[in-house]
Coordinates of C-alpha atoms in Angstrom, one line a residue:
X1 CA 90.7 14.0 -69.7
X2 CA 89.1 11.1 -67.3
X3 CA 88.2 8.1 -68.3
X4 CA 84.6 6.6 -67.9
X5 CA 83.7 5.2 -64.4
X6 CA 83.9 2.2 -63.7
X7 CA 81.0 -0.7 -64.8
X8 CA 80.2 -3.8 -64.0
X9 CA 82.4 -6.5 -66.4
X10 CA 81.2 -8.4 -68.6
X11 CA 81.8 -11.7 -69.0
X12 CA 83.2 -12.9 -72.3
X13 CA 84.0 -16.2 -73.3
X14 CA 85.5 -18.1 -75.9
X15 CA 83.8 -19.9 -78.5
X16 CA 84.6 -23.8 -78.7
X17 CA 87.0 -22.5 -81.3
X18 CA 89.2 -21.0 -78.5
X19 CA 91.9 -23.1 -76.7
X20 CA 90.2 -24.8 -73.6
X21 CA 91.1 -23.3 -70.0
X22 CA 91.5 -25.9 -67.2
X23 CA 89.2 -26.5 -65.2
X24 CA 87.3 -29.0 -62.8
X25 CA 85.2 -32.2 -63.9
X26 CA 81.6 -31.7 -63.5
X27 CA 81.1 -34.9 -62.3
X28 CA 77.3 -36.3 -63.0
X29 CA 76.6 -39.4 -60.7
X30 CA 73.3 -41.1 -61.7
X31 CA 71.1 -38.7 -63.7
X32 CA 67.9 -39.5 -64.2
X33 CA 66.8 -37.1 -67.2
X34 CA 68.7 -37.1 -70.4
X35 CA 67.2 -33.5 -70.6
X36 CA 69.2 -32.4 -67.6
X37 CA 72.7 -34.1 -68.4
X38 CA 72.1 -32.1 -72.2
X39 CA 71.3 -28.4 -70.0
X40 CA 73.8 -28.9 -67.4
X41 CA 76.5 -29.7 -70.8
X42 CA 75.4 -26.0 -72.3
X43 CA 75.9 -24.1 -69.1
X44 CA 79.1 -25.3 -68.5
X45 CA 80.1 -23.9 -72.0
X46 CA 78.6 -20.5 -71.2
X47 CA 80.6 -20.3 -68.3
X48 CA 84.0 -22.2 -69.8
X49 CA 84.4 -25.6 -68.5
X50 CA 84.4 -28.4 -70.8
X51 CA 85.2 -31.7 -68.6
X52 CA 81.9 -33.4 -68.0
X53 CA 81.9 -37.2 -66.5
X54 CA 79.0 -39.2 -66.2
X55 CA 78.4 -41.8 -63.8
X56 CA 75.5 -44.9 -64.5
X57 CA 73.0 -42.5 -66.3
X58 CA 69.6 -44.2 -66.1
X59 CA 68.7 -43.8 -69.3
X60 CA 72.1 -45.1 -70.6
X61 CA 74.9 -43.3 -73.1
X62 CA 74.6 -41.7 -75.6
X63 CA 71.2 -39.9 -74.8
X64 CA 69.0 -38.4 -77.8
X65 CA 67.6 -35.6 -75.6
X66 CA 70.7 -34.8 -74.1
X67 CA 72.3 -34.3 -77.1
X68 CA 69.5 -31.8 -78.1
X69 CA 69.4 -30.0 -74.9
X70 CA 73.0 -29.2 -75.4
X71 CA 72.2 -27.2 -78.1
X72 CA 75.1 -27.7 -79.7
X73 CA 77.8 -27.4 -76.8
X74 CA 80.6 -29.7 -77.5
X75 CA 80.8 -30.7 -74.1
X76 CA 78.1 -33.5 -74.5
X77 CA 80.2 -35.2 -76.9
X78 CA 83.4 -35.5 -74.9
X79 CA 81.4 -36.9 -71.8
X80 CA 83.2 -39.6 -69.9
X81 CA 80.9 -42.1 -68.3
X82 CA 82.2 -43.9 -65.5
X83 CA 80.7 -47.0 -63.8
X84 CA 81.3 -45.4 -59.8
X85 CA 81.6 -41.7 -58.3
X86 CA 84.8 -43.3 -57.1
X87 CA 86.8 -44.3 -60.7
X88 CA 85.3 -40.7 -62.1
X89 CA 87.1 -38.6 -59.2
X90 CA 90.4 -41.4 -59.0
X91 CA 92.8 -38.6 -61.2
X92 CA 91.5 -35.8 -58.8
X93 CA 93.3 -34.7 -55.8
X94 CA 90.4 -32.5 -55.0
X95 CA 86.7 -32.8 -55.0
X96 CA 83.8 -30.8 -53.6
X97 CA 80.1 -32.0 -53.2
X98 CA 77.4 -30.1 -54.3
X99 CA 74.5 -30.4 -51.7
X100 CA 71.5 -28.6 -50.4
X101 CA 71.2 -30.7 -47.0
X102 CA 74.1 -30.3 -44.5
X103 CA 75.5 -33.9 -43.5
X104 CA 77.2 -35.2 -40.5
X105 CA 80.5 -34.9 -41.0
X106 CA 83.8 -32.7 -40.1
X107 CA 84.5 -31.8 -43.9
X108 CA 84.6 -28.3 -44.9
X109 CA 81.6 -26.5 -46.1
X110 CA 81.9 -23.8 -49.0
X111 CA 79.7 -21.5 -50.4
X112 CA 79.8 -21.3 -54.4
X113 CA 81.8 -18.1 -54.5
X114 CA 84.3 -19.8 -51.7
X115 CA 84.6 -23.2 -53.5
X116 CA 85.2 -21.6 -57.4
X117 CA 88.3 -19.5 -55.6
X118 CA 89.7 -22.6 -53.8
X119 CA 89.2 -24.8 -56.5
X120 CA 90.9 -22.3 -59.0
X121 CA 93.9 -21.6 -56.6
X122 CA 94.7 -25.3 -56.8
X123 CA 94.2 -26.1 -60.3
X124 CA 96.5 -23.5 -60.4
X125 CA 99.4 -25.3 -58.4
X126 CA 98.8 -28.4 -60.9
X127 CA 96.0 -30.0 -59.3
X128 CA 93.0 -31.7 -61.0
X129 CA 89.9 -31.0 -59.2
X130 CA 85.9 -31.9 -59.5
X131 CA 82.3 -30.8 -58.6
X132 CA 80.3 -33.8 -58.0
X133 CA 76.2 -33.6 -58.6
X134 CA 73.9 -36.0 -57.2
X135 CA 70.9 -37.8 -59.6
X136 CA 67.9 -35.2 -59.3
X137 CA 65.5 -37.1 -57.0
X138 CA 67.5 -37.6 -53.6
X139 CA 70.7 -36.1 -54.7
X140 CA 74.6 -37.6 -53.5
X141 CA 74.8 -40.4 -51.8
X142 CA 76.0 -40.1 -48.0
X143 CA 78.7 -42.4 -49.5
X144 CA 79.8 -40.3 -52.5
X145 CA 79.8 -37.3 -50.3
X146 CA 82.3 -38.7 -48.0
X147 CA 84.7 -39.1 -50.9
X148 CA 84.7 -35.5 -51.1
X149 CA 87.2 -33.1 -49.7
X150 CA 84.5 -30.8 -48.7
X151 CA 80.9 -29.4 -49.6
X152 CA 79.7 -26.7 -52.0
X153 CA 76.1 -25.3 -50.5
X154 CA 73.8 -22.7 -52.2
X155 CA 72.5 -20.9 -50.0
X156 CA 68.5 -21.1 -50.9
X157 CA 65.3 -20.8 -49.4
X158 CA 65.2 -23.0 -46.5
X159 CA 61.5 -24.0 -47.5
X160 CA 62.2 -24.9 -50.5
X161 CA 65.6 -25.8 -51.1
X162 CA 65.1 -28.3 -54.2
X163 CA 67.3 -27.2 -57.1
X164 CA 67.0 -28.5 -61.2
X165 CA 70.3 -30.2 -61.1
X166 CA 71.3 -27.5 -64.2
X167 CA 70.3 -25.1 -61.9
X168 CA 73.0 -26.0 -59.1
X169 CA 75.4 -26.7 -61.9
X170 CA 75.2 -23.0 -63.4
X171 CA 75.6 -21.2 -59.9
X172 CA 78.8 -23.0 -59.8
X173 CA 80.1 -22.3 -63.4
X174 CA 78.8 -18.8 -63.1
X175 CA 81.3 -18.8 -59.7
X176 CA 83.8 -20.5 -61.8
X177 CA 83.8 -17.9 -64.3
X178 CA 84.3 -15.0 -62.0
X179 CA 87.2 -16.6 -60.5
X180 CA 88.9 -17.3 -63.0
X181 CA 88.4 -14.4 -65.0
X182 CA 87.9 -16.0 -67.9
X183 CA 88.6 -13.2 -70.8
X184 CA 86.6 -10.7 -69.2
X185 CA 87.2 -7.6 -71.1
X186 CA 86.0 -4.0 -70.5
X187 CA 83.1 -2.9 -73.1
X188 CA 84.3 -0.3 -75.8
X189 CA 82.1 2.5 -73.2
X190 CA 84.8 1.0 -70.7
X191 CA 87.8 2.3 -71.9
X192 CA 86.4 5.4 -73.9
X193 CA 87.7 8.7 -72.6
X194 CA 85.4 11.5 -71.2
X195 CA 85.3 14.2 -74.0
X196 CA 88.3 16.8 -73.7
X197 CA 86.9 19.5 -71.5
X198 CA 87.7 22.3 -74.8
X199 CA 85.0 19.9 -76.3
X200 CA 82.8 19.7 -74.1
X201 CA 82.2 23.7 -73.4
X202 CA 82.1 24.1 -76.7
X203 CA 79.1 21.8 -76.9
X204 CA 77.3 23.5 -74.0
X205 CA 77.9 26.9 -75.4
X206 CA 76.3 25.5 -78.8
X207 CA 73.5 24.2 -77.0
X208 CA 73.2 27.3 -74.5
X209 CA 73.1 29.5 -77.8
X210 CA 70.5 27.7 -79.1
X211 CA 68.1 27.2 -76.5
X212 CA 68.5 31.2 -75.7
X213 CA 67.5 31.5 -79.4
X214 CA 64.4 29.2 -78.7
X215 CA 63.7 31.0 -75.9
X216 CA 64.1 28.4 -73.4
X217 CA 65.5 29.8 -70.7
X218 CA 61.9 32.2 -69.1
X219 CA 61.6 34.1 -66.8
X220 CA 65.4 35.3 -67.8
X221 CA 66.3 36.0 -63.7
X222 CA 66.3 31.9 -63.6
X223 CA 68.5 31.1 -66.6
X224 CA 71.8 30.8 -64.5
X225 CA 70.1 28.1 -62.2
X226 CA 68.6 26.4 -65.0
X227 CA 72.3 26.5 -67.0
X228 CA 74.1 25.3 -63.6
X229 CA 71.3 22.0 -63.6
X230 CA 71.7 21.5 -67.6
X231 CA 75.5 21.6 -66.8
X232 CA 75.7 19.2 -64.1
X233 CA 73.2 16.6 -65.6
X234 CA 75.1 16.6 -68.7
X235 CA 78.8 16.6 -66.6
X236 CA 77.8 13.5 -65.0
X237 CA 77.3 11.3 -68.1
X238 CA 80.9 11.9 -69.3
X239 CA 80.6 12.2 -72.6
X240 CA 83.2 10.8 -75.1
X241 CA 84.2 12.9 -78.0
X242 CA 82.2 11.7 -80.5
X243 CA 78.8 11.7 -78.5
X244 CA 80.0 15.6 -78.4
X245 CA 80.4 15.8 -81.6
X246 CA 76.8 13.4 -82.3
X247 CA 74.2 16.0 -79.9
X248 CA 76.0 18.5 -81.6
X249 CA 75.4 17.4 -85.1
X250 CA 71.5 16.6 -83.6
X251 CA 71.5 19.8 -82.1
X252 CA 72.1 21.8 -85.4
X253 CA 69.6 19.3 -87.0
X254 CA 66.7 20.1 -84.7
X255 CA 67.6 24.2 -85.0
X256 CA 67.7 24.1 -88.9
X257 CA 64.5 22.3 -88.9
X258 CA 62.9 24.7 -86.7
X259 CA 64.4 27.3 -89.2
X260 CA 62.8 25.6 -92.0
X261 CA 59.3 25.5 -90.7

């Protein structure tokens, strides 16, 4: 017996029900748009984090359409909202920048991938780490990027390189997720083993019989090539036992119907 090839994970997560997994802050400083401080709260529950700090949102704290863009995602109602990028980032030993323009300085650059892996290997050793997101119209400060051990740039369309700030908060939580492997877990068509190959030949004699009986296989000289093609299409989708023993049942279905009429 082999088992099914491999697929793509999926990823799983937790409900809010489930114990939290550390994480980084997503640190907010100055957002304009309740809307966008309520979106960027429900992608980072999609994609397991749950520490969100705000800094001097416009339209003050709490924020009506926030809340309802969240749709739900606890996140919004733990927010911590901090007067300076500086007191929301003074527990971290580690922040990145999230930035679309490159700036003058000699601190490491990251792409999302690169800065989810670094990030994760040091929350690991103990360390509590943060993404900082500038307001939506001119994004960080050159100030608040300074305070930042280095910068996390998405790599978009040079001509036009404006992100939704919910937007560059999800490729970074979707990064998060993968490296942290946050319960993925294999599908049930994952882990299912290929049919038993007694099985299997059993099927394909059942079906062989029965398309001879329909007269399928014409002119006859050709049946042998046309058996070898059937074979190897159905090979190749690795069948689990009980899809065998499903096209067999449908199988028997379609011939006693054709009996019938």
């Amino acid at each position: 017996m082999s088992a099914k090839p491999e697929r793509s994970a999926k990823i799983r997560l937790k409900g809010d029900g489930g114990a939290e997994s550390p994480g980084p802050a997503i640190v907010l400083v100055e957002p304009q748009l309740g809307e966008n401080i309520g979106a960027v709260a429900r992608v980072m529950l999609n994609f397991g984090l749950h520490s969100l700090r705000i800094v001097n949102p416009r339209d003050g704290w709490p924020n009506e359409k926030a809340i309802a863009m969240s749709s739900g995602a606890a996140v919004i109602d733990k927010a911590e909202i901090f007067d300076s990028a500086a007191s929301a980032i003074r527990d971290c030993s580690y922040a990145l920048a999230m930035t679309a323009r490159p700036r003058e300085s000699l601190i490491p650059v990251f792409a999302p991938e690169e800065a989810a892996k670094e990030i994760k290997q040091r929350i690991d050793a103990g360390a509590r780490c943060a993404v900082l997101l500038g307001p939506e119209r001119s994004g960080l400060a050159n100030e608040d990027v300074m305070r930042a051990d280095g910068i996390i740039s998405i790599p978009v369309n040079p001509a036009f390189a404006s992100l939704n700030l919910a937007q560059a908060a999800a490729v970074f939580a979707y990064e998060w997720a993968q490296a942290s492997a946050l319960a993925i877990s294999p599908s049930d068509l994952d882990v299912a083993l290929a049919a038993p190959r007694e099985a299997f030949e059993g099927f394909l004699a059942h079906l062989f019989g029965d398309l001879e009986a329909a007269r399928y296989f014409y002119p006859p000289d050709k049946r042998d090539a046309m058996e070898r093609k059937i074979r190897n299409a159905l090979t190749r989708a690795e069948f689990t036992e009980g899809e065998v023993r499903m096209f067999r049942g449908i199988i028997k279905a379609l011939s006693r119907g054709a009996t019938e009429s």
